[in-house]
XYZ file of N, CA and C in Angstrom:
567
model
N 91.541 70.163 84.320
C 91.000 70.449 85.634
C 90.695 71.927 85.821
N 90.129 72.525 84.820
C 89.777 73.943 84.917
C 88.816 74.129 86.083
N 89.078 75.103 86.973
C 88.180 75.296 88.116
C 86.785 75.713 87.673
N 85.796 75.277 88.412
C 84.403 75.595 88.118
C 83.994 76.837 88.907
N 84.552 77.968 88.512
C 84.263 79.224 89.200
C 82.975 79.803 88.628
N 81.890 79.693 89.367
C 80.593 80.222 88.964
C 80.298 81.453 89.811
N 80.377 82.654 89.229
C 80.153 83.868 90.026
C 78.737 83.955 90.583
N 78.646 84.352 91.841
C 77.370 84.655 92.481
C 76.958 86.049 92.010
N 75.695 86.203 91.639
C 75.215 87.493 91.140
C 74.366 88.160 92.212
N 74.642 89.434 92.457
C 73.865 90.232 93.406
C 73.139 91.322 92.632
N 72.038 91.872 93.178
C 71.220 92.838 92.438
C 71.812 94.249 92.419
N 73.124 94.365 92.427
C 73.794 95.669 92.362
C 74.554 95.768 91.052
N 74.897 96.989 90.654
C 75.771 97.150 89.503
C 77.137 96.582 89.866
N 77.709 95.714 89.023
C 79.016 95.156 89.360
C 80.112 96.210 89.240
N 81.183 95.997 89.968
C 82.392 96.804 89.800
C 83.154 96.211 88.618
N 83.956 97.029 87.960
C 84.738 96.585 86.813
C 86.215 96.744 87.122
N 86.986 95.691 86.840
C 88.435 95.735 87.032
C 89.102 95.522 85.683
N 89.920 96.494 85.275
C 90.772 96.351 84.102
C 92.148 95.976 84.625
N 92.593 94.741 84.308
C 93.802 94.220 84.938
C 94.841 93.766 83.925
N 96.094 93.940 84.319
C 97.223 93.332 83.628
C 97.573 92.093 84.450
N 97.627 90.923 83.811
C 97.692 89.662 84.540
C 98.991 88.913 84.245
N 99.639 88.468 85.313
C 100.854 87.662 85.164
C 100.851 86.540 86.197
N 101.687 85.550 85.943
C 101.890 84.439 86.879
C 103.381 84.342 87.132
N 103.769 84.526 88.383
C 105.178 84.553 88.775
C 105.962 85.545 87.910
N 105.314 86.676 87.584
C 105.967 87.746 86.837
C 105.975 87.572 85.330
N 105.447 86.462 84.823
C 105.398 86.195 83.381
C 103.962 86.396 82.918
N 103.747 87.094 81.773
C 102.376 87.351 81.330
C 101.540 86.071 81.241
N 100.300 86.159 81.694
C 99.369 85.037 81.585
C 99.166 84.709 80.111
N 98.629 83.527 79.837
C 98.464 83.054 78.470
C 96.986 82.841 78.149
N 96.701 82.648 76.864
C 95.345 82.304 76.457
C 94.918 81.039 77.196
N 93.669 80.919 77.495
C 93.062 79.819 78.253
C 93.288 79.919 79.754
N 94.117 80.874 80.215
C 94.220 81.127 81.650
C 92.962 81.874 82.074
N 92.694 81.913 83.359
C 91.453 82.485 83.865
C 91.727 83.252 85.149
N 91.035 84.379 85.328
C 91.139 85.168 86.557
C 89.811 85.054 87.293
N 89.886 84.850 88.605
C 88.688 84.802 89.430
C 88.760 85.843 90.528
N 87.626 86.477 90.829
C 87.525 87.447 91.930
C 86.678 86.802 93.022
N 87.125 86.936 94.287
C 86.478 86.233 95.396
C 86.299 87.137 96.603
N 85.191 86.944 97.302
C 84.957 87.561 98.608
C 84.704 86.404 99.566
N 85.575 86.249 100.546
C 85.470 85.128 101.499
C 85.315 83.787 100.785
N 86.132 83.561 99.769
C 86.142 82.325 98.972
C 84.873 82.092 98.159
N 83.997 83.090 98.076
C 82.815 82.999 97.223
C 83.148 83.689 95.908
N 83.029 82.976 94.788
C 83.363 83.557 93.487
C 82.386 84.679 93.156
N 82.935 85.840 92.803
C 82.120 87.014 92.480
C 82.312 87.491 91.046
N 83.293 86.932 90.340
C 83.508 87.330 88.957
C 84.663 86.563 88.351
N 84.644 86.447 87.014
C 85.744 85.804 86.300
C 86.088 86.625 85.071
N 87.289 86.428 84.581
C 87.724 87.117 83.375
C 88.664 86.250 82.568
N 88.533 86.317 81.255
C 89.430 85.595 80.358
C 90.614 86.480 80.012
N 91.664 85.864 79.518
C 92.891 86.575 79.168
C 92.847 87.015 77.712
N 93.244 88.259 77.474
C 93.431 88.803 76.132
C 94.902 89.177 76.030
N 95.588 88.634 75.010
C 97.011 88.936 74.839
C 97.202 90.085 73.868
N 98.094 91.001 74.236
C 98.490 92.101 73.364
C 99.951 91.852 73.009
N 100.246 91.633 71.767
C 101.595 91.389 71.237
C 102.396 90.351 72.035
N 101.756 89.335 72.590
C 102.348 88.215 73.324
C 103.178 88.619 74.535
N 103.297 89.908 74.801
C 104.124 90.357 75.921
C 103.296 90.890 77.078
N 102.017 91.142 76.834
C 101.171 91.708 77.875
C 99.820 91.004 77.860
N 99.376 90.592 79.048
C 98.088 89.909 79.180
C 97.129 90.790 79.966
N 95.939 90.975 79.428
C 94.924 91.793 80.079
C 93.672 90.963 80.337
N 92.870 91.436 81.292
C 91.572 90.829 81.551
C 90.635 91.902 82.078
N 89.382 91.803 81.698
C 88.337 92.666 82.247
C 87.431 91.778 83.090
N 87.291 92.146 84.362
C 86.535 91.323 85.300
C 85.379 92.139 85.854
N 84.161 91.647 85.689
C 82.992 92.250 86.325
C 82.813 91.559 87.667
N 82.902 92.337 88.748
C 82.871 91.781 90.103
C 81.534 92.110 90.758
N 80.772 91.086 91.104
C 79.483 91.251 91.776
C 79.709 91.451 93.269
N 79.135 92.509 93.814
C 79.298 92.823 95.231
C 77.950 92.779 95.939
N 77.943 92.219 97.144
C 76.726 92.219 97.956
C 76.509 93.598 98.557
N 77.616 94.304 98.865
C 77.532 95.643 99.450
C 78.845 96.376 99.212
N 78.817 97.682 99.400
C 80.029 98.485 99.264
C 81.039 98.103 100.337
N 82.309 98.243 99.993
C 83.368 98.030 100.971
C 83.812 96.591 101.135
N 83.394 95.702 100.251
C 83.831 94.310 100.374
C 85.277 94.165 99.901
N 86.034 93.329 100.605
C 87.427 93.059 100.262
C 87.461 91.930 99.241
N 88.001 92.225 98.062
C 88.024 91.266 96.962
C 89.441 90.731 96.783
N 89.536 89.413 96.747
C 90.800 88.733 96.498
C 90.725 88.103 95.116
N 91.886 87.829 94.533
C 91.941 87.286 93.182
C 92.751 85.998 93.149
N 92.405 85.144 92.179
C 93.164 83.929 91.895
C 93.311 83.838 90.386
N 94.412 83.234 89.946
C 94.655 83.059 88.516
C 94.868 81.571 88.248
N 94.105 81.042 87.305
C 94.274 79.653 86.899
C 95.184 79.603 85.685
N 96.253 78.817 85.766
C 97.166 78.600 84.646
C 96.770 77.303 83.951
N 96.314 77.422 82.720
C 95.918 76.247 81.951
C 97.125 75.352 81.686
N 98.267 75.948 81.330
C 99.475 75.177 81.010
C 99.980 74.385 82.212
N 99.901 74.963 83.406
C 100.386 74.292 84.619
C 99.279 73.559 85.371
N 98.031 73.748 84.944
C 96.862 73.191 85.630
C 96.933 73.470 87.129
N 97.160 74.744 87.448
C 97.303 75.150 88.850
C 96.649 76.505 89.064
N 96.170 76.720 90.293
C 95.579 77.998 90.682
C 96.584 78.749 91.539
N 96.869 79.988 91.151
C 97.820 80.834 91.863
C 97.071 81.934 92.603
N 97.304 82.083 93.899
C 96.708 83.216 94.613
C 97.408 84.511 94.217
N 96.721 85.619 94.410
C 97.255 86.952 94.105
C 97.368 87.720 95.414
N 98.534 88.304 95.666
C 98.762 89.051 96.913
C 97.869 90.294 96.981
N 97.711 90.986 95.862
C 96.966 92.239 95.834
C 95.475 91.998 96.070
N 94.869 92.870 96.849
C 93.431 92.832 97.097
C 92.862 94.222 96.819
N 91.566 94.298 96.618
C 90.890 95.583 96.415
C 89.661 95.655 97.310
N 89.480 96.783 97.992
C 88.229 97.061 98.694
C 87.367 97.811 97.695
N 86.249 97.202 97.296
C 85.509 97.691 96.137
C 84.142 98.270 96.496
N 83.684 99.152 95.610
C 82.367 99.781 95.705
C 81.550 99.359 94.486
N 80.246 99.154 94.667
C 79.392 98.759 93.551
C 79.430 99.823 92.462
N 79.475 99.367 91.218
C 79.450 100.267 90.074
C 80.740 101.009 89.793
N 81.763 100.836 90.609
C 83.026 101.560 90.413
C 83.911 100.850 89.395
N 84.867 101.605 88.859
C 85.824 101.076 87.888
C 87.214 101.159 88.495
N 87.957 100.065 88.394
C 89.316 99.991 88.930
C 90.263 99.701 87.782
N 91.249 100.574 87.598
C 92.186 100.445 86.502
C 91.611 100.990 85.213
N 92.449 100.984 84.189
C 92.049 101.437 82.855
C 92.986 100.772 81.854
N 92.730 100.980 80.562
C 93.615 100.419 79.543
C 95.018 101.003 79.671
N 95.104 102.282 80.031
C 96.407 102.945 80.157
C 97.082 102.651 81.491
N 96.294 102.401 82.535
C 96.832 102.187 83.876
C 96.070 101.041 84.562
N 96.308 99.787 84.106
C 95.541 98.668 84.655
C 95.985 98.295 86.068
N 95.087 97.644 86.787
C 95.426 97.038 88.075
C 96.344 95.854 87.764
N 97.447 95.739 88.473
C 98.396 94.649 88.237
C 98.044 93.481 89.157
N 97.764 92.324 88.551
C 97.469 91.102 89.294
C 98.532 90.064 88.950
N 99.340 89.690 89.928
C 100.392 88.697 89.722
C 100.111 87.483 90.595
N 99.854 86.354 89.961
C 99.643 85.120 90.698
C 100.975 84.532 91.124
N 101.066 84.135 92.384
C 102.322 83.574 92.894
C 102.047 82.666 94.079
N 102.899 81.655 94.243
C 102.814 80.814 95.432
C 103.619 81.415 96.573
N 104.326 82.520 96.312
C 105.167 83.164 97.326
C 104.448 84.341 97.963
N 103.328 84.083 98.624
C 102.527 85.121 99.267
C 103.012 85.312 100.698
N 103.193 86.558 101.078
C 103.547 86.873 102.460
C 102.261 87.242 103.189
N 101.934 86.485 104.224
C 100.712 86.744 104.984
C 101.016 87.670 106.149
N 100.167 88.657 106.338
C 100.346 89.579 107.459
C 99.863 88.907 108.741
N 100.457 89.254 109.880
C 99.979 88.666 111.136
C 98.592 89.202 111.494
N 97.729 88.343 112.030
C 96.409 88.826 112.445
C 96.496 89.641 113.734
N 95.518 90.519 113.941
C 95.388 91.276 115.182
C 94.520 90.456 116.123
N 95.090 90.009 117.237
C 94.417 89.071 118.139
C 93.863 89.802 119.358
N 92.651 89.423 119.764
C 92.002 89.969 120.962
C 91.562 88.825 121.861
N 91.556 89.087 123.150
C 91.037 88.139 124.136
C 89.745 88.725 124.682
N 88.641 87.972 124.549
C 87.345 88.475 125.000
C 86.667 87.446 125.901
N 85.870 87.945 126.836
C 85.070 87.076 127.689
C 83.853 86.639 126.887
N 83.549 85.332 126.936
C 82.449 84.811 126.128
C 81.768 83.664 126.867
N 80.550 83.878 127.345
C 79.718 82.846 127.974
C 80.487 82.045 129.032
N 80.949 82.732 130.059
C 81.660 82.111 131.183
C 82.985 81.454 130.801
N 83.538 81.844 129.684
C 84.847 81.348 129.266
C 85.558 82.478 128.525
N 86.684 82.172 127.912
C 87.406 83.179 127.137
C 87.561 82.700 125.712
N 87.640 83.695 124.820
C 87.757 83.405 123.402
C 88.840 84.297 122.810
N 89.703 83.700 121.990
C 90.629 84.488 121.180
C 89.917 84.797 119.874
N 89.966 86.047 119.445
C 89.396 86.431 118.151
C 90.461 87.177 117.369
N 90.340 87.172 116.052
C 91.301 87.888 115.208
C 90.637 88.253 113.897
N 91.268 89.212 113.211
C 90.763 89.673 111.925
C 91.133 88.671 110.833
N 90.361 88.661 109.764
C 90.686 87.824 108.609
C 91.929 88.384 107.934
N 92.847 87.517 107.598
C 94.072 87.908 106.905
C 93.884 87.586 105.426
N 94.058 88.579 104.530
C 93.910 88.298 103.099
C 94.788 87.125 102.670
N 94.226 86.234 101.874
C 94.867 85.048 101.319
C 95.082 83.926 102.330
N 94.697 84.113 103.582
C 94.802 83.032 104.573
C 93.491 82.261 104.599
N 93.591 80.964 104.794
C 92.378 80.161 104.924
C 92.430 79.244 106.146
N 93.461 79.415 106.960
C 93.591 78.625 108.177
C 94.454 79.393 109.175
N 94.274 79.086 110.452
C 95.026 79.772 111.508
C 95.522 78.739 112.512
N 96.777 78.897 112.926
C 97.367 78.022 113.943
C 97.472 78.811 115.240
N 97.041 78.214 116.349
C 97.107 78.865 117.661
C 98.197 78.174 118.471
N 99.098 78.986 119.006
C 100.202 78.493 119.826
C 100.070 79.078 121.221
N 100.593 78.360 122.232
C 100.598 78.886 123.595
C 101.957 78.640 124.234
N 102.234 79.466 125.263
C 103.482 79.356 126.008
C 103.264 79.970 127.389
N 103.962 79.465 128.388
C 103.788 79.976 129.750
C 104.492 81.308 129.972
N 105.381 81.702 129.059
C 106.072 82.990 129.163
C 106.136 83.632 127.781
N 106.200 84.955 127.714
C 106.075 85.624 126.418
C 107.205 85.325 125.429
N 108.408 85.040 125.913
C 109.532 84.827 125.002
C 110.030 83.391 125.018
N 109.205 82.478 125.499
C 109.577 81.069 125.556
C 109.275 80.361 124.246
N 109.296 79.053 124.287
C 109.008 78.228 123.120
C 107.507 77.940 123.071
N 106.874 78.378 122.007
C 105.429 78.206 121.852
C 105.124 76.831 121.266
N 104.040 76.231 121.741
C 103.588 74.923 121.280
C 102.248 75.074 120.565
N 102.097 74.355 119.467
C 100.832 74.356 118.732
C 99.756 73.701 119.591
N 98.622 74.419 119.792
C 97.522 73.863 120.586
C 96.248 73.642 119.771
N 96.133 74.315 118.617
C 94.902 74.164 117.838
C 95.097 74.763 116.447
N 94.356 74.247 115.464
C 94.261 74.862 114.140
C 92.784 75.012 113.813
N 92.452 76.073 113.060
C 91.052 76.332 112.718
C 90.966 77.221 111.482
N 89.868 77.098 110.772
C 89.577 78.016 109.671
C 88.720 79.186 110.158
N 88.250 79.109 111.410
C 87.428 80.169 111.997
C 88.280 81.366 112.397
N 87.618 82.464 112.733
C 88.309 83.672 113.194
C 88.225 83.791 114.710
N 88.108 82.661 115.379
C 88.064 82.641 116.844
C 88.454 81.252 117.333
N 88.778 81.183 118.621
C 89.039 79.901 119.278
C 88.624 80.007 120.726
N 87.791 79.071 121.166
C 87.370 79.008 122.563
C 88.521 78.424 123.372
N 89.000 79.165 124.347
C 90.083 78.665 125.188
C 89.494 77.637 126.152
N 90.011 76.412 126.147
C 89.467 75.393 127.058
C 89.593 75.837 128.514
N 88.606 75.496 129.318
C 88.630 75.892 130.734
C 89.770 75.216 131.479
N 90.311 74.149 130.918
C 91.441 73.452 131.547
C 92.782 74.107 131.218
N 92.769 75.062 130.286
C 94.011 75.716 129.857
C 94.599 76.535 131.003
N 95.875 76.317 131.284
C 96.572 77.098 132.294
C 96.771 78.521 131.775
N 96.996 79.452 132.682
C 97.289 80.837 132.306
C 98.529 80.834 131.415
N 98.411 81.447 130.232
C 99.548 81.450 129.315
C 99.408 82.554 128.275
N 100.399 82.644 127.424
C 100.432 83.600 126.329
C 100.072 82.849 125.050
N 99.427 83.573 124.124
C 99.017 82.957 122.872
C 99.557 83.756 121.701
N 99.728 83.064 120.587
C 99.958 83.749 119.317
C 99.197 82.984 118.245
N 98.740 83.725 117.248
C 97.972 83.151 116.152
C 98.744 83.412 114.865
N 98.928 82.362 114.076
C 99.671 82.460 112.826
C 98.725 82.123 111.675
N 98.630 83.038 110.711
C 97.807 82.805 109.523
C 98.583 81.928 108.554
N 97.857 81.072 107.849
C 98.504 80.243 106.841
C 97.548 80.013 105.685
N 98.130 79.580 104.591
C 97.338 79.265 103.411
C 97.587 77.799 103.104
N 96.572 76.991 103.287
C 96.727 75.564 103.027
C 95.831 75.162 101.871
N 96.199 74.079 101.242
C 95.368 73.536 100.179
C 95.436 74.300 98.876
N 96.517 75.094 98.654
C 96.652 75.754 97.356
C 97.230 74.708 96.433
N 96.441 74.247 95.516
C 96.935 73.226 94.615
C 96.158 73.286 93.317
N 96.388 72.315 92.507
C 95.759 72.280 91.194
C 94.241 72.274 91.303
N 93.610 73.104 90.479
C 92.167 73.100 90.362
C 91.386 73.690 91.509
N 92.012 74.374 92.460
C 91.286 74.923 93.610
C 90.696 76.261 93.262
């Protein structure tokens, strides 16, 4: 079930990442694969090269649509037939080089990712209100909770993959919180 990561190519010089690759702290193996993504769009892949069976390296050419894109990584383990997200992200520039043979970027795939809380805003939108928040690296879904008081028990009111939620006009005055989550991390994703 090797993932079908087909990088999108843009007419810019790609960025280059020289990486040391591990999964749960153990060096990646031959047949494992590294993928670079911007908003879940594949922008580059790299194969694993082993040095003395103790260190795994990969060179990844990352295609960027524009400077300043936030690049996330995933590692496919052939032995486990599973895709591991990587906590580390890079904000990249076209044509730039990240890492080197002597000082590679460290990419560790793990299912134990800590997601940062999103920054939530309340905005007026077309005669109603909308909650908006920033994208959280490695999150692909958001849960919205509400409560009538700030320190009370919050109840789940909605889930979405979007970075906003239209507050229903029937919603009573209340407090909200948004929790980022990563769902659907499984084999072959």
